[in-house]
C-alpha positions as semicolon CSV with decimal commas, in nm:
position;residue;x (nm);y (nm);z (nm)
1;M;4,280;-3,245;-3,506
2;C;3,998;-3,096;-3,304
3;S;3,639;-3,203;-3,285
4;T;3,341;-3,036;-3,129
5;G;3,017;-3,191;-3,011
6;A;2,698;-3,065;-2,866
7;S;2,619;-3,184;-2,518
8;A;2,266;-3,205;-2,395
9;T;2,105;-3,333;-2,083
10;A;1,886;-3,628;-2,157
11;A;1,521;-3,578;-2,074
12;P;1,422;-3,769;-1,761
13;G;1,224;-4,085;-1,812
14;P;0,867;-4,118;-1,696
15;A;0,790;-4,157;-1,328
16;L;0,627;-4,494;-1,266
17;F;0,354;-4,572;-1,014
18;R;0,139;-4,865;-0,912
19;L;-0,221;-4,745;-0,895
20;T;-0,499;-4,909;-0,696
21;I;-0,861;-4,792;-0,701
22;S;-1,139;-4,842;-0,448
23;G;-1,474;-4,681;-0,401
24;T;-1,846;-4,684;-0,337
25;A;-2,148;-4,582;-0,541
26;V;-2,495;-4,532;-0,392
27;A;-2,820;-4,470;-0,577
28;N;-3,172;-4,426;-0,445
29;W;-3,479;-4,363;-0,651
30;D;-3,857;-4,341;-0,663
31;H;-3,961;-4,375;-1,027
32;T;-4,297;-4,426;-1,196
33;T;-4,305;-4,526;-1,562
34;A;-4,517;-4,355;-1,825
35;P;-4,875;-4,496;-1,822
36;V;-4,977;-4,750;-2,083
37;T;-5,337;-4,748;-2,208
38;S;-5,524;-5,070;-2,277
39;G;-5,898;-5,038;-2,338
40;D;-6,048;-4,828;-2,059
41;C;-5,751;-4,882;-1,827
42;E;-5,413;-4,721;-1,772
43;T;-5,127;-4,904;-1,601
44;S;-4,790;-4,787;-1,478
45;E;-4,520;-4,929;-1,253
46;R;-4,359;-4,754;-0,960
47;S;-4,024;-4,874;-0,830
48;E;-3,847;-4,760;-0,516
49;G;-3,498;-4,877;-0,444
50;V;-3,155;-4,835;-0,292
51;R;-2,848;-4,971;-0,467
52;T;-2,506;-4,980;-0,302
53;A;-2,192;-5,081;-0,490
54;R;-1,843;-5,135;-0,349
55;F;-1,546;-5,188;-0,577
56;R;-1,167;-5,214;-0,575
57;S;-0,875;-5,310;-0,798
58;S;-0,795;-5,680;-0,823
59;S;-0,434;-5,585;-0,898
60;P;-0,239;-5,259;-0,941
61;T;-0,225;-5,072;-1,273
62;L;0,109;-4,940;-1,402
63;V;0,086;-4,562;-1,447
64;R;0,341;-4,342;-1,625
65;V;0,377;-3,972;-1,546
66;V;0,562;-3,736;-1,781
67;A;0,615;-3,368;-1,693
68;G;0,340;-3,374;-1,432
69;R;0,088;-3,542;-1,663
70;V;-0,055;-3,890;-1,616
71;Q;-0,031;-4,076;-1,944
72;T;-0,368;-4,217;-2,054
73;V;-0,410;-4,572;-1,923
74;D;-0,688;-4,826;-1,875
75;A;-0,729;-4,961;-1,523
76;R;-0,878;-5,308;-1,565
77;G;-0,988;-5,591;-1,339
78;I;-1,192;-5,380;-1,098
79;A;-1,414;-5,613;-0,892
80;G;-1,701;-5,553;-0,655
81;T;-2,053;-5,617;-0,535
82;V;-2,388;-5,446;-0,596
83;R;-2,662;-5,478;-0,331
84;L;-3,017;-5,388;-0,433
85;S;-3,334;-5,357;-0,225
86;G;-3,681;-5,209;-0,263
87;P;-4,034;-5,285;-0,391
88;N;-4,233;-5,242;-0,712
89;T;-4,592;-5,121;-0,714
90;L;-4,833;-5,189;-1,001
91;N;-5,068;-4,894;-1,056
92;R;-5,394;-4,949;-1,244
93;V;-5,666;-4,694;-1,321
94;C;-5,989;-4,809;-1,485
95;G;-6,247;-4,531;-1,501
96;T;-6,306;-4,422;-1,146
97;T;-6,141;-4,731;-0,994
98;E;-5,777;-4,705;-0,892
99;T;-5,561;-4,983;-0,745
100;H;-5,200;-4,995;-0,626
101;T;-5,063;-5,346;-0,582
102;L;-4,739;-5,375;-0,386
103;Q;-4,490;-5,630;-0,521
104;P;-4,218;-5,696;-0,258
105;C;-3,873;-5,782;-0,395
106;A;-3,601;-5,997;-0,245
107;V;-3,275;-5,825;-0,157
108;T;-3,018;-5,921;-0,420
109;T;-2,639;-5,901;-0,439
110;R;-2,462;-5,912;-0,773
111;T;-2,087;-5,947;-0,819
112;F;-1,856;-5,832;-1,097
113;R;-1,485;-5,863;-1,162
114;D;-1,425;-5,718;-1,507
115;A;-1,497;-5,344;-1,469
116;R;-1,251;-5,092;-1,606
117;T;-1,199;-4,719;-1,628
118;T;-0,962;-4,482;-1,807
119;L;-0,728;-4,248;-1,619
120;L;-0,582;-3,944;-1,793
121;S;-0,455;-3,589;-1,746
122;L;-0,623;-3,310;-1,939
123;K;-0,349;-3,076;-1,818
124;Q;-0,046;-3,075;-1,590
125;G;-0,131;-3,148;-1,226
126;S;-0,479;-3,278;-1,306
127;I;-0,634;-3,624;-1,336
128;S;-0,968;-3,735;-1,477
129;L;-1,157;-4,062;-1,469
130;R;-1,395;-4,202;-1,726
131;P;-1,712;-4,386;-1,612
132;L;-1,657;-4,741;-1,494
133;R;-1,747;-4,978;-1,776
134;L;-1,888;-5,319;-1,695
135;L;-2,156;-5,570;-1,785
136;L;-2,406;-5,595;-1,501
137;R;-2,715;-5,812;-1,522
138;R;-3,022;-5,592;-1,491
139;V;-3,274;-5,661;-1,217
140;Q;-3,649;-5,610;-1,267
141;C;-3,757;-5,621;-0,902
142;P;-3,721;-5,348;-0,808
143;Q;-3,707;-5,217;-1,163
144;E;-3,395;-5,007;-1,215
145;P;-3,442;-4,684;-1,414
146;D;-3,273;-4,668;-1,755
147;D;-3,036;-4,396;-1,629
148;M;-2,886;-4,643;-1,383
149;A;-2,832;-4,903;-1,652
150;A;-2,642;-4,641;-1,852
151;S;-2,405;-4,569;-1,560
152;P;-2,413;-4,877;-1,335
153;L;-2,172;-4,737;-1,077
154;G;-2,284;-4,379;-1,071
155;P;-2,146;-4,058;-1,218
156;P;-1,770;-4,032;-1,279
157;P;-1,577;-3,773;-1,079
158;G;-1,475;-3,458;-1,263
159;P;-1,114;-3,345;-1,312
160;K;-0,917;-3,334;-0,986
161;R;-0,621;-3,107;-0,916
162;I;-0,321;-3,286;-0,766
163;S;0,020;-3,166;-0,660
164;V;0,274;-3,173;-0,941
165;A;0,540;-3,222;-0,673
166;A;0,371;-3,545;-0,564
167;L;0,402;-3,671;-0,920
168;V;0,761;-3,565;-0,997
169;N;0,938;-3,552;-0,658
170;E;1,110;-3,889;-0,609
171;R;1,119;-3,840;-0,232
172;I;0,738;-3,874;-0,225
173;T;0,693;-4,250;-0,233
174;H;0,316;-4,268;-0,227
175;F;0,010;-4,047;-0,209
176;T;-0,369;-4,080;-0,210
177;V;-0,627;-3,887;-0,410
178;R;-0,995;-3,885;-0,311
179;V;-1,263;-3,774;-0,555
180;S;-1,642;-3,779;-0,552
181;A;-1,940;-3,696;-0,770
182;S;-2,317;-3,670;-0,740
183;R;-2,611;-3,637;-0,974
184;H;-2,983;-3,569;-0,917
185;K;-3,263;-3,610;-1,168
186;N;-3,632;-3,530;-1,147
187;Y;-3,850;-3,722;-1,391
188;G;-4,104;-3,512;-1,576
189;P;-4,434;-3,615;-1,739
190;P;-4,535;-3,868;-1,853
191;E;-4,294;-4,026;-1,600
192;A;-4,266;-3,918;-1,237
193;G;-4,020;-3,939;-0,951
194;M;-3,653;-3,876;-0,883
195;L;-3,309;-4,040;-0,889
196;D;-3,009;-3,957;-0,668
197;Q;-2,664;-4,100;-0,743
198;R;-2,339;-4,050;-0,547
199;S;-1,994;-4,198;-0,593
200;A;-1,666;-4,171;-0,402
201;W;-1,330;-4,299;-0,528
202;T;-0,992;-4,344;-0,361
203;L;-0,683;-4,358;-0,585
204;T;-0,358;-4,474;-0,425
205;F;-0,031;-4,413;-0,610
206;Q;0,279;-4,612;-0,503
207;R;0,600;-4,494;-0,667
208;I;0,817;-4,757;-0,837
209;R;1,183;-4,699;-0,772
210;P;1,414;-4,727;-1,076
């Protein structure tokens, strides 16, 4: 009695890596709010500031790679500090009288430990990062523009090409990917001023041996 069977090579399992993230985000701005009218007077507030954030993973994130694609994963527990400095100025115009009252602000440092981002591949040999998500207490002196509250740690880097060999070649035990992003905004009437944001990330992949 004879029997036949189809033989097939099993598809390789995913490559596994430990991922750690570190980075910096810097913002500087000079922003004047839209004027508010009360009686014969108009008031607005100008804020000037520099904000510097430094962040890194509290612990590695397990990353799976299949056919040169990073499987979508949340990297949690990113911790860091945010240092803020700069003054506010209260502007007041009443008829022909104009005053500008400087309001110095203390330098502040805020900490966080619960930020997270999402890592994914939109195509083979490419990785993308979503904006860092975190709850960060807002400071009023200097007053941070709304755009900074929407993206507390700056703009996310765009898609980054990486070597498929680095992902699938088992002889490559670790590799580092550096990405950066920047964004500039000019405020138009009735507001005035500008905002510059820059961020730089370092992603370190450490291969996990089977």
